[in-house]
Amino acid sequence: SLLASTPLSLANASAHCMATPAVLLLLILAAPAAVGGEPQCEGDTCDLSKPDRAVSFTSAHKGVLTVTWLSPDGEEVRVGDIDPGQSFQVNSYVGHELRVREKDSNKLRIKHVVVSSPEDNKLVIGDIKLAAVNTSEDGGLEALGPDLFPNPVSYISRYPSRSREIPMGAKFRSFYPYDLDYYYDDGTEYGAYNGIIKSMGRGAINTYSTHSFILCKRGTKDRIGRVTMVAGENIILLQPEDEEVMNKARETQFYKDTMEEVAFMKDYQKRTGLPWLSYYPRPPPILHMWPADFIGQEHLVESPEDGHPIQLKLKVISLRPRVFYVGGIITDQEVQHIMELSKLKVKRSAVGNAGEGFVTNTRTSRTAWLRRDVSPEMDRIFSRFAKVLNISDERLTHNRNAENLQVVTYGPGQKYSPHHDFNDKGSPPQRFLTLFIYLKPADEEGGTGFPLAFGRKGMKVRPRSGSAVLWYNMLPDGNADEMSLHEGMPVGSGEKWGCNLWVWDPAVNF
């Protein structure tokens, strides 16, 4: 199932994402096989009500491959993934076109294979020789060169993660006549508190497949049910068992809007292979988004600084999620200025958007907030940020598109577990991008990780002091990018200082 599109009574749901792949093998099914029996044909017309060909792929390729089906309207529909050395079987039809492509590559290298006899229904996908292609266009971190790879940018692991727990985003829609509290089942008596789902309201969460959540009536420990996340589903409709109560809910505009959203999400996932995690409906973002066409691509900007322009460079380090390395975005003096302003304000960090957060063990850092107008130096820094982001200077204020600057510090062992910066809050405004500036890197470890990048090999970035990593939390069509899952990796030793600038699209007043 691509989506939990039918109403569920405390049903299971989640979201599963795929990287946008690029190096591909194209397979056109051209003759019937014996699977399911020969199709019944009269002249040129055949009954294809059942799959008439099973194609088994065995991959000898060193990377993860993705199989897609090309629909009649030209859209690619994801079928599944093939891990290195593994096999994958597809039930399909004569004349259907299947594509096998490498994940997280950029250039399309297409091979045509025509299956013309029953003996041809087992294919071995050999090692695709990427060395024959310019690596800067194929998407490997090696293309960055020694100035960035393997330090400060590297893979988290040499091989893709094979964990059965798949990171995902999930939406809740509740038709209960009262508010709900929900808790992550961590094995303790009541679990770890995760938030509130309002009566006839919505919620959203970062989670993993197989994880379970306990639902209670708000303000009590009275359990009314449990939800276990399932990969491939990403919307959960919480329905009371009382049919009279549920019938009243079906008459509301909220229920009708939810059913419209479910139908849209099902169609969107069929067309794109991706879950829709943004608010529905919302248009594409209006703010500028830097292109990311290949690893190592550079964008140059100039920031006027009292008659002495500063040249800055954004370098693409990941295509999906769309991530950039920005060297030397602030000076050593500005680093010290921000840290001095923050030291008397830091307190235990919370999770969630500004004003709605709560303390949890998934985030163990300390935080301070600084307004743009706290000093002339800070105002100048924000103006430079605007140039780097190619967003008008007047938008980067707390009453337009930007939150106040969040300064965060981590000690040994402290972290922020994998999470998204976006959320479905019930309105179009969304955290569009995150600019994270490293003020003081930890002595050991403590980088920023993107566990879904590069086919789940993951990418970690540990910028030098005064440098930054920029990523977009949204896709160009207005959807939230599930691949933007990121983490503040545990500090090994020393202390880590950094600051987040979150920019929203469209404008929102903080």
Short mmCIF file of C-alpha atoms in Angstrom, two decimals:
data_model
loop_
_atom_site.label_atom_id
_atom_site.label_comp_id
_atom_site.label_asym_id
_atom_site.label_seq_id
_atom_site.Cartn_x
_atom_site.Cartn_y
_atom_site.Cartn_z
CA SER A 1 0.00 0.00 0.00
CA LEU A 2 1.33 3.42 -0.93
CA LEU A 3 -0.82 5.25 1.58
CA ALA A 4 -3.21 4.61 4.43
CA SER A 5 -6.05 6.12 2.40
CA THR A 6 -8.94 4.40 4.14
CA PRO A 7 -10.18 5.57 7.53
CA LEU A 8 -8.45 3.69 10.34
CA SER A 9 -9.40 3.11 13.93
CA LEU A 10 -6.07 3.85 15.64
CA ALA A 11 -4.48 2.45 12.50
CA ASN A 12 -0.83 2.12 11.59
CA ALA A 13 0.83 4.64 9.32
CA SER A 14 4.10 6.32 8.42
CA ALA A 15 6.04 7.76 5.51
CA HIS A 16 8.75 6.14 3.42
CA CYS A 17 11.00 8.18 1.16
CA MET A 18 13.15 7.41 -1.78
CA ALA A 19 16.11 9.30 -3.04
CA THR A 20 15.79 10.74 -6.53
CA PRO A 21 17.93 8.30 -8.53
CA ALA A 22 19.72 8.93 -11.78
CA VAL A 23 22.00 6.27 -13.29
CA LEU A 24 19.56 3.80 -14.78
CA LEU A 25 19.01 0.62 -16.73
CA LEU A 26 15.90 0.66 -18.90
CA LEU A 27 13.94 -2.57 -19.40
CA ILE A 28 11.07 -2.92 -21.85
CA LEU A 29 8.99 -6.05 -21.48
CA ALA A 30 8.33 -7.25 -25.00
CA ALA A 31 7.14 -10.84 -24.82
CA PRO A 32 4.86 -12.92 -22.59
CA ALA A 33 6.16 -15.25 -19.90
CA ALA A 34 4.60 -18.29 -18.29
CA VAL A 35 3.87 -16.60 -14.95
CA GLY A 36 0.13 -16.63 -14.39
CA GLY A 37 -0.37 -18.42 -17.71
CA GLU A 38 -0.25 -17.06 -21.25
CA PRO A 39 -2.44 -13.97 -21.82
CA GLN A 40 -5.64 -14.58 -23.77
CA CYS A 41 -5.31 -12.75 -27.09
CA GLU A 42 -7.52 -12.18 -30.12
CA GLY A 43 -5.52 -10.56 -32.90
CA ASP A 44 -3.61 -7.64 -31.40
CA THR A 45 -5.81 -7.45 -28.28
CA CYS A 46 -4.71 -9.26 -25.12
CA ASP A 47 -6.35 -9.61 -21.71
CA LEU A 48 -3.74 -8.27 -19.28
CA SER A 49 -5.93 -8.32 -16.17
CA LYS A 50 -3.22 -10.38 -14.47
CA PRO A 51 0.56 -9.88 -14.60
CA ASP A 52 1.98 -12.00 -17.43
CA ARG A 53 5.68 -11.59 -16.73
CA ALA A 54 7.77 -11.92 -13.59
CA VAL A 55 11.22 -10.37 -13.96
CA SER A 56 13.87 -11.20 -11.38
CA PHE A 57 16.78 -8.76 -10.95
CA THR A 58 20.01 -9.76 -9.24
CA SER A 59 22.31 -6.84 -8.54
CA ALA A 60 26.08 -7.10 -8.65
CA HIS A 61 26.30 -3.33 -8.42
CA LYS A 62 28.07 -1.87 -5.39
CA GLY A 63 25.36 0.70 -4.67
CA VAL A 64 21.62 0.58 -3.91
CA LEU A 65 19.43 0.51 -7.02
CA THR A 66 15.83 1.65 -7.39
CA VAL A 67 13.26 0.03 -9.71
CA THR A 68 10.54 2.27 -11.17
CA TRP A 69 7.71 1.74 -13.62
CA LEU A 70 7.07 4.31 -16.35
CA SER A 71 3.32 4.96 -16.34
CA PRO A 72 1.38 5.76 -19.56
CA ASP A 73 1.41 9.48 -18.72
CA GLY A 74 5.19 9.47 -18.44
CA GLU A 75 5.42 9.54 -14.63
CA GLU A 76 7.85 7.25 -12.82
CA VAL A 77 6.29 5.15 -10.05
CA ARG A 78 8.66 3.59 -7.53
CA VAL A 79 8.46 -0.21 -7.31
CA GLY A 80 11.26 -0.97 -4.85
CA ASP A 81 14.97 -0.99 -4.06
CA ILE A 82 17.69 -3.59 -4.68
CA ASP A 83 20.55 -3.78 -2.20
CA PRO A 84 24.03 -4.86 -3.36
CA GLY A 85 24.15 -8.60 -3.99
CA GLN A 86 20.39 -8.99 -3.48
CA SER A 87 17.55 -10.05 -5.79
CA PHE A 88 14.23 -8.38 -6.54
CA GLN A 89 11.22 -9.68 -8.47
CA VAL A 90 8.68 -7.58 -10.37
CA ASN A 91 5.35 -8.83 -11.67
CA SER A 92 4.49 -6.80 -14.77
CA TYR A 93 3.00 -6.89 -18.28
CA VAL A 94 4.13 -7.13 -21.88
CA GLY A 95 5.04 -3.68 -23.17
CA HIS A 96 5.53 -2.13 -19.74
CA GLU A 97 8.71 -0.19 -19.17
CA LEU A 98 10.75 -0.71 -16.00
CA ARG A 99 13.75 1.40 -15.05
CA VAL A 100 16.57 0.43 -12.74
CA ARG A 101 18.77 3.30 -11.69
CA GLU A 102 21.35 4.03 -9.06
CA LYS A 103 20.21 6.08 -6.10
CA ASP A 104 21.57 9.56 -5.45
CA SER A 105 23.27 10.00 -8.78
CA ASN A 106 22.60 12.97 -11.03
CA LYS A 107 23.36 12.15 -14.69
CA LEU A 108 21.10 9.73 -16.58
CA ARG A 109 22.96 6.92 -18.35
CA ILE A 110 20.30 4.81 -20.03
CA LYS A 111 20.67 1.25 -21.35
CA HIS A 112 17.90 -0.49 -23.27
CA VAL A 113 17.25 -4.19 -22.71
CA VAL A 114 14.55 -5.98 -24.69
CA VAL A 115 13.18 -9.15 -23.13
CA SER A 116 12.06 -11.23 -26.08
CA SER A 117 11.70 -14.77 -24.75
CA PRO A 118 10.74 -16.55 -21.51
CA GLU A 119 14.40 -17.35 -20.97
CA ASP A 120 15.17 -13.62 -20.73
CA ASN A 121 13.12 -13.00 -17.62
CA LYS A 122 16.10 -13.23 -15.32
CA LEU A 123 18.49 -10.32 -15.62
CA VAL A 124 21.79 -9.68 -13.87
CA ILE A 125 22.55 -6.00 -13.37
CA GLY A 126 26.31 -5.73 -13.48
CA ASP A 127 28.50 -3.18 -11.79
CA ILE A 128 27.70 0.14 -13.46
CA LYS A 129 31.04 1.75 -14.30
CA LEU A 130 30.70 5.28 -12.96
CA ALA A 131 34.41 5.88 -13.53
CA ALA A 132 33.60 6.48 -17.20
CA VAL A 133 31.52 9.51 -16.23
CA ASN A 134 32.67 12.81 -14.75
CA THR A 135 32.34 12.15 -11.02
CA SER A 136 31.41 15.78 -10.37
CA GLU A 137 28.19 15.07 -12.27
CA ASP A 138 27.49 11.69 -10.71
CA GLY A 139 26.97 12.82 -7.16
CA GLY A 140 29.73 11.23 -5.04
CA LEU A 141 31.37 13.19 -2.22
CA GLU A 142 34.73 12.32 -3.76
CA ALA A 143 33.96 14.97 -6.39
CA LEU A 144 34.41 17.68 -3.73
CA GLY A 145 38.17 17.24 -3.74
CA PRO A 146 40.60 17.33 -0.81
CA ASP A 147 39.57 20.80 0.37
CA LEU A 148 36.24 19.37 1.66
CA PHE A 149 36.39 15.56 1.43
CA PRO A 150 36.92 13.62 3.66
CA ASN A 151 37.20 16.58 6.05
CA PRO A 152 34.97 18.46 6.85
CA VAL A 153 32.48 16.47 4.70
CA SER A 154 32.33 12.66 4.69
CA TYR A 155 30.02 9.65 4.58
CA ILE A 156 28.56 8.42 7.85
CA SER A 157 29.09 4.83 6.73
CA ARG A 158 30.84 3.05 3.87
CA TYR A 159 27.66 1.10 3.15
CA PRO A 160 23.95 1.96 3.06
CA SER A 161 22.06 1.44 6.31
CA ARG A 162 20.11 -1.82 6.31
CA SER A 163 18.22 -1.14 9.51
CA ARG A 164 14.63 -2.36 9.50
CA GLU A 165 13.76 0.92 11.23
CA ILE A 166 13.20 3.41 8.41
CA PRO A 167 13.22 7.12 9.33
CA MET A 168 10.00 8.84 8.30
CA GLY A 169 7.53 11.63 8.87
CA ALA A 170 3.92 10.90 9.77
CA LYS A 171 0.70 12.92 10.05
CA PHE A 172 -2.16 12.44 12.50
CA ARG A 173 -5.78 13.46 11.90
CA SER A 174 -8.00 12.95 14.95
CA PHE A 175 -11.80 12.68 14.91
CA TYR A 176 -12.06 12.18 18.68
CA PRO A 177 -14.34 14.57 20.61
CA TYR A 178 -11.51 15.29 23.10
CA ASP A 179 -7.80 16.09 22.96
CA LEU A 180 -5.21 13.32 23.03
CA ASP A 181 -1.73 13.04 24.52
CA TYR A 182 0.63 10.67 22.75
CA TYR A 183 3.74 8.96 24.08
CA TYR A 184 6.55 7.07 22.38
CA ASP A 185 6.62 3.53 23.75
CA ASP A 186 10.22 3.36 25.02
CA GLY A 187 9.59 0.38 27.26
CA THR A 188 8.85 2.41 30.38
CA GLU A 189 5.45 2.35 32.11
CA TYR A 190 4.00 5.38 30.33
CA GLY A 191 6.51 6.04 27.55
CA ALA A 192 8.13 9.33 26.50
CA TYR A 193 5.78 12.29 26.02
CA ASN A 194 5.62 13.52 22.41
CA GLY A 195 2.84 16.10 22.35
CA ILE A 196 -0.88 16.82 21.95
CA ILE A 197 -3.31 16.01 19.17
CA LYS A 198 -6.29 18.36 19.39
CA SER A 199 -9.88 17.18 19.11
CA MET A 200 -10.87 17.31 15.43
CA GLY A 201 -7.31 18.42 14.81
CA ARG A 202 -3.94 17.44 13.44
CA GLY A 203 -0.44 16.49 14.49
CA ALA A 204 2.85 15.49 12.88
CA ILE A 205 5.89 13.57 14.05
CA ASN A 206 9.39 12.43 13.09
CA THR A 207 9.66 8.73 13.78
CA TYR A 208 10.75 5.30 12.49
CA SER A 209 8.92 2.31 11.11
CA THR A 210 8.16 -0.31 13.80
CA HIS A 211 8.01 2.39 16.53
CA SER A 212 4.81 2.48 18.58
CA PHE A 213 2.95 5.33 20.27
CA ILE A 214 0.47 5.18 23.12
CA LEU A 215 -2.58 7.46 22.96
CA CYS A 216 -4.31 8.74 26.09
CA LYS A 217 -7.14 11.10 26.82
CA ARG A 218 -5.58 14.53 27.41
CA GLY A 219 -4.42 15.07 30.99
CA THR A 220 -4.93 11.45 32.03
CA LYS A 221 -3.11 8.14 31.77
CA ASP A 222 -6.24 6.46 30.39
CA ARG A 223 -5.02 4.60 27.33
CA ILE A 224 -7.37 4.54 24.37
CA GLY A 225 -5.11 2.84 21.88
CA ARG A 226 -1.73 2.31 20.26
CA VAL A 227 -0.31 3.21 16.85
CA THR A 228 2.60 1.28 15.31
CA MET A 229 4.34 2.92 12.37
CA VAL A 230 4.53 1.04 9.07
CA ALA A 231 6.86 1.99 6.23
CA GLY A 232 5.04 3.14 3.10
CA GLU A 233 2.11 4.80 4.90
CA ASN A 234 2.23 8.34 6.19
CA ILE A 235 -1.18 9.54 7.33
CA ILE A 236 -3.04 8.19 10.35
CA LEU A 237 -6.77 8.74 10.76
CA LEU A 238 -7.70 8.36 14.42
CA GLN A 239 -11.35 7.35 14.69
CA PRO A 240 -13.40 6.71 17.84
CA GLU A 241 -15.14 3.34 17.95
CA ASP A 242 -18.44 5.00 18.88
CA GLU A 243 -20.22 5.05 15.51
CA GLU A 244 -22.58 7.85 16.55
CA VAL A 245 -19.64 10.09 17.41
CA MET A 246 -17.90 9.15 14.17
CA ASN A 247 -21.01 9.86 12.10
CA LYS A 248 -21.10 13.39 13.52
CA ALA A 249 -17.42 13.80 12.66
CA ARG A 250 -18.11 12.78 9.04
CA GLU A 251 -20.48 15.72 8.70
CA THR A 252 -17.78 18.27 9.57
CA GLN A 253 -15.70 20.30 7.13
CA PHE A 254 -12.57 19.00 8.85
CA TYR A 255 -13.46 15.44 7.88
CA LYS A 256 -14.25 16.46 4.29
CA ASP A 257 -10.99 18.39 4.03
CA THR A 258 -9.09 15.41 5.40
CA MET A 259 -10.60 13.06 2.82
CA GLU A 260 -9.62 15.52 0.08
CA GLU A 261 -6.10 15.63 1.49
CA VAL A 262 -5.90 11.82 1.60
CA ALA A 263 -6.97 11.59 -2.04
CA PHE A 264 -4.37 14.20 -3.05
CA MET A 265 -1.62 12.45 -1.11
CA LYS A 266 -2.43 9.11 -2.70
CA ASP A 267 -2.29 10.64 -6.18
CA TYR A 268 0.91 12.58 -5.39
CA GLN A 269 2.67 9.49 -4.11
CA LYS A 270 1.60 7.53 -7.18
CA ARG A 271 2.98 10.25 -9.46
CA THR A 272 6.21 11.00 -7.63
CA GLY A 273 6.95 8.06 -5.34
CA LEU A 274 7.15 10.53 -2.43
CA PRO A 275 4.87 11.19 0.54
CA TRP A 276 3.31 14.64 0.76
CA LEU A 277 4.33 15.93 4.20
CA SER A 278 3.58 19.64 3.85
CA TYR A 279 0.31 21.32 4.71
CA TYR A 280 -2.30 20.69 2.04
CA PRO A 281 -2.99 22.66 -0.03
CA ARG A 282 0.06 24.88 -0.40
CA PRO A 283 1.73 26.40 -3.48
CA PRO A 284 5.43 26.19 -4.41
CA PRO A 285 7.73 28.38 -2.29
CA ILE A 286 8.12 32.02 -3.30
CA LEU A 287 11.65 32.43 -1.89
CA HIS A 288 14.81 31.77 -3.88
CA MET A 289 16.22 28.23 -3.88
CA TRP A 290 19.80 27.74 -5.04
CA PRO A 291 20.13 25.09 -7.78
CA ALA A 292 21.87 21.81 -6.95
CA ASP A 293 22.59 20.15 -10.29
CA PHE A 294 25.72 18.21 -9.38
CA ILE A 295 28.08 17.62 -6.47
CA GLY A 296 30.70 20.35 -6.33
CA GLN A 297 28.58 22.94 -8.14
CA GLU A 298 29.42 26.45 -6.88
CA HIS A 299 27.43 29.65 -6.49
CA LEU A 300 29.33 32.89 -5.84
CA VAL A 301 27.85 35.84 -3.95
CA GLU A 302 29.22 39.22 -2.95
CA SER A 303 28.28 40.99 0.28
CA PRO A 304 29.03 44.73 0.51
CA GLU A 305 30.75 45.46 3.83
CA ASP A 306 31.41 49.17 4.44
CA GLY A 307 32.91 49.59 1.00
CA HIS A 308 34.91 46.36 1.18
CA PRO A 309 32.90 43.59 -0.53
CA ILE A 310 33.26 40.03 0.80
CA GLN A 311 33.24 37.16 -1.69
CA LEU A 312 31.41 34.06 -0.47
CA LYS A 313 30.94 30.67 -2.11
CA LEU A 314 28.20 28.07 -1.70
CA LYS A 315 29.24 24.56 -2.79
CA VAL A 316 26.76 21.74 -3.38
CA ILE A 317 27.60 18.74 -1.19
CA SER A 318 24.33 16.79 -1.59
CA LEU A 319 21.59 16.79 -4.21
CA ARG A 320 18.90 15.12 -2.12
CA PRO A 321 18.61 16.56 0.41
CA ARG A 322 19.75 19.83 -1.15
CA VAL A 323 22.75 20.77 1.01
CA PHE A 324 25.49 23.40 0.59
CA TYR A 325 28.75 24.16 2.37
CA VAL A 326 29.40 27.87 2.95
CA GLY A 327 32.94 28.69 4.04
CA GLY A 328 33.80 31.74 6.14
CA ILE A 329 30.31 33.19 6.40
CA ILE A 330 31.24 35.09 9.60
CA THR A 331 34.58 36.32 10.95
CA ASP A 332 36.40 35.23 14.12
CA GLN A 333 35.40 38.52 15.77
CA GLU A 334 31.74 37.93 14.88
CA VAL A 335 31.95 34.40 16.26
CA GLN A 336 33.12 35.78 19.61
CA HIS A 337 30.45 38.50 19.55
CA ILE A 338 27.63 35.96 19.13
CA MET A 339 29.02 33.67 21.81
CA GLU A 340 29.39 36.53 24.31
CA LEU A 341 25.82 37.69 23.71
CA SER A 342 24.57 34.15 24.28
CA LYS A 343 26.47 32.93 27.32
CA LEU A 344 24.17 34.61 29.86
CA LYS A 345 21.01 33.42 28.09
CA VAL A 346 21.53 29.71 27.43
CA LYS A 347 19.09 27.20 28.92
CA ARG A 348 18.02 23.62 28.23
CA SER A 349 16.88 23.16 24.62
CA ALA A 350 13.36 22.15 23.67
CA VAL A 351 12.02 20.47 20.54
CA GLY A 352 9.30 21.91 18.31
CA ASN A 353 8.75 25.28 16.71
CA ALA A 354 9.35 28.53 18.55
CA GLY A 355 6.94 29.01 21.46
CA GLU A 356 5.58 25.44 21.31
CA GLY A 357 8.57 23.30 22.29
CA PHE A 358 9.04 20.84 25.15
CA VAL A 359 12.09 19.24 26.76
CA THR A 360 12.98 15.69 25.70
CA ASN A 361 15.98 13.38 25.83
CA THR A 362 16.16 13.40 22.02
CA ARG A 363 17.70 16.87 22.36
CA THR A 364 20.16 17.42 25.20
CA SER A 365 21.79 20.73 24.23
CA ARG A 366 21.37 24.26 25.66
CA THR A 367 19.90 27.17 23.73
CA ALA A 368 19.73 30.99 23.59
CA TRP A 369 17.81 33.29 21.21
CA LEU A 370 19.18 36.54 19.73
CA ARG A 371 17.20 39.18 17.88
CA ARG A 372 18.64 40.81 14.79
CA ASP A 373 18.45 44.25 16.40
CA VAL A 374 20.40 43.21 19.54
CA SER A 375 23.50 44.98 18.14
CA PRO A 376 24.78 46.72 14.98
CA GLU A 377 27.15 43.78 14.46
CA MET A 378 24.26 41.33 14.49
CA ASP A 379 22.32 43.44 12.00
CA ARG A 380 25.33 43.39 9.66
CA ILE A 381 25.61 39.61 10.00
CA PHE A 382 21.93 39.17 9.07
CA SER A 383 22.45 41.35 6.00
CA ARG A 384 25.24 39.04 4.91
CA PHE A 385 23.01 36.02 5.48
CA ALA A 386 20.45 37.63 3.16
CA LYS A 387 23.07 37.90 0.41
CA VAL A 388 24.14 34.28 0.84
CA LEU A 389 20.51 33.08 0.69
CA ASN A 390 19.63 35.48 -2.16
CA ILE A 391 16.66 36.71 -0.13
CA SER A 392 15.85 40.39 0.34
CA ASP A 393 17.40 41.87 3.49
CA GLU A 394 14.12 43.18 4.89
CA ARG A 395 12.65 39.64 4.96
CA LEU A 396 15.21 38.37 7.49
CA THR A 397 13.47 39.72 10.59
CA HIS A 398 11.31 38.07 13.25
CA ASN A 399 8.16 39.79 11.95
CA ARG A 400 8.63 38.63 8.36
CA ASN A 401 10.31 35.40 7.24
CA ALA A 402 13.05 34.63 9.76
CA GLU A 403 13.06 33.40 13.34
CA ASN A 404 15.44 34.98 15.81
CA LEU A 405 18.91 33.46 15.68
CA GLN A 406 19.03 30.33 17.83
CA VAL A 407 22.42 29.77 19.48
CA VAL A 408 22.98 26.22 20.69
CA THR A 409 25.77 24.57 22.67
CA TYR A 410 26.53 20.88 23.23
CA GLY A 411 28.81 19.27 25.81
CA PRO A 412 30.38 15.80 25.69
CA GLY A 413 27.80 13.13 24.86
CA GLN A 414 25.06 15.67 24.06
CA LYS A 415 23.17 15.42 20.78
CA TYR A 416 19.98 16.13 18.85
CA SER A 417 18.55 12.89 17.42
CA PRO A 418 17.46 12.71 13.74
CA HIS A 419 14.56 15.06 13.04
CA HIS A 420 13.00 17.33 10.44
CA ASP A 421 12.79 21.10 10.75
CA PHE A 422 9.46 21.22 8.89
CA ASN A 423 6.04 20.47 10.35
CA ASP A 424 2.41 20.47 9.25
CA LYS A 425 0.96 23.09 11.61
CA GLY A 426 -2.35 23.48 9.78
CA SER A 427 -1.38 26.46 7.61
CA PRO A 428 0.89 27.05 4.58
CA PRO A 429 3.89 28.76 6.32
CA GLN A 430 6.77 26.32 6.64
CA ARG A 431 10.43 26.30 7.65
CA PHE A 432 11.81 26.65 4.14
CA LEU A 433 15.53 26.48 4.86
CA THR A 434 18.02 26.02 7.69
CA LEU A 435 21.35 27.83 7.85
CA PHE A 436 23.51 26.34 10.62
CA ILE A 437 26.71 28.26 11.42
CA TYR A 438 29.50 26.60 13.37
CA LEU A 439 30.85 29.00 16.00
CA LYS A 440 33.12 26.53 17.77
CA PRO A 441 33.40 22.90 16.59
CA ALA A 442 33.80 20.25 19.26
CA ASP A 443 37.29 18.85 19.77
CA GLU A 444 36.03 15.46 18.60
CA GLU A 445 32.91 14.47 16.64
CA GLY A 446 29.75 16.54 17.05
CA GLY A 447 29.02 17.11 13.36
CA THR A 448 25.72 17.58 11.54
CA GLY A 449 24.47 14.31 10.05
CA PHE A 450 22.09 13.62 7.14
CA PRO A 451 21.35 9.88 7.55
CA LEU A 452 19.25 9.50 4.36
CA ALA A 453 21.76 11.10 2.00
CA PHE A 454 23.62 9.03 -0.60
CA GLY A 455 21.37 5.99 -0.55
CA ARG A 456 21.34 5.85 3.27
CA LYS A 457 25.12 5.76 3.54
CA GLY A 458 24.53 9.13 5.14
CA MET A 459 26.62 12.29 5.14
CA LYS A 460 28.19 14.15 8.05
CA VAL A 461 29.45 17.71 7.96
CA ARG A 462 31.72 19.29 10.54
CA PRO A 463 32.38 22.84 9.31
CA ARG A 464 35.28 24.92 10.51
CA SER A 465 34.64 27.85 12.87
CA GLY A 466 32.80 30.63 11.06
CA SER A 467 31.60 28.33 8.26
CA ALA A 468 28.09 26.99 7.72
CA VAL A 469 25.95 24.26 6.22
CA LEU A 470 22.76 25.28 4.40
CA TRP A 471 19.92 22.92 3.52
CA TYR A 472 16.39 23.28 2.19
CA ASN A 473 13.54 21.66 4.11
CA MET A 474 11.19 21.96 1.15
CA LEU A 475 11.05 20.75 -2.44
CA PRO A 476 10.45 23.13 -5.36
CA ASP A 477 6.80 22.01 -5.66
CA GLY A 478 5.96 23.02 -2.07
CA ASN A 479 6.25 19.59 -0.47
CA ALA A 480 8.42 19.09 2.58
CA ASP A 481 11.60 17.16 1.81
CA GLU A 482 11.65 13.98 3.88
CA MET A 483 15.29 13.51 2.84
CA SER A 484 16.20 16.61 4.88
CA LEU A 485 16.21 14.47 8.02
CA HIS A 486 19.26 15.58 10.02
CA GLU A 487 20.85 15.28 13.44
CA GLY A 488 23.23 16.98 15.79
CA MET A 489 25.65 14.08 16.22
CA PRO A 490 26.97 13.33 19.73
CA VAL A 491 29.95 15.37 20.88
CA GLY A 492 33.01 13.23 21.64
CA SER A 493 35.01 15.73 23.62
CA GLY A 494 35.14 19.48 24.10
CA GLU A 495 32.24 21.86 23.58
CA LYS A 496 30.35 22.63 20.39
CA TRP A 497 28.74 26.02 19.68
CA GLY A 498 26.60 26.83 16.68
CA CYS A 499 23.58 28.87 15.61
CA ASN A 500 20.48 28.17 13.53
CA LEU A 501 18.79 30.62 11.22
CA TRP A 502 15.38 29.33 10.12
CA VAL A 503 13.69 31.09 7.21
CA TRP A 504 10.00 30.50 6.55
CA ASP A 505 7.95 30.50 3.36
CA PRO A 506 5.68 32.35 3.09
CA ALA A 507 6.08 35.10 5.73
CA VAL A 508 5.08 34.52 9.35
CA ASN A 509 5.21 36.79 12.42
CA PHE A 510 7.20 35.49 15.41
#
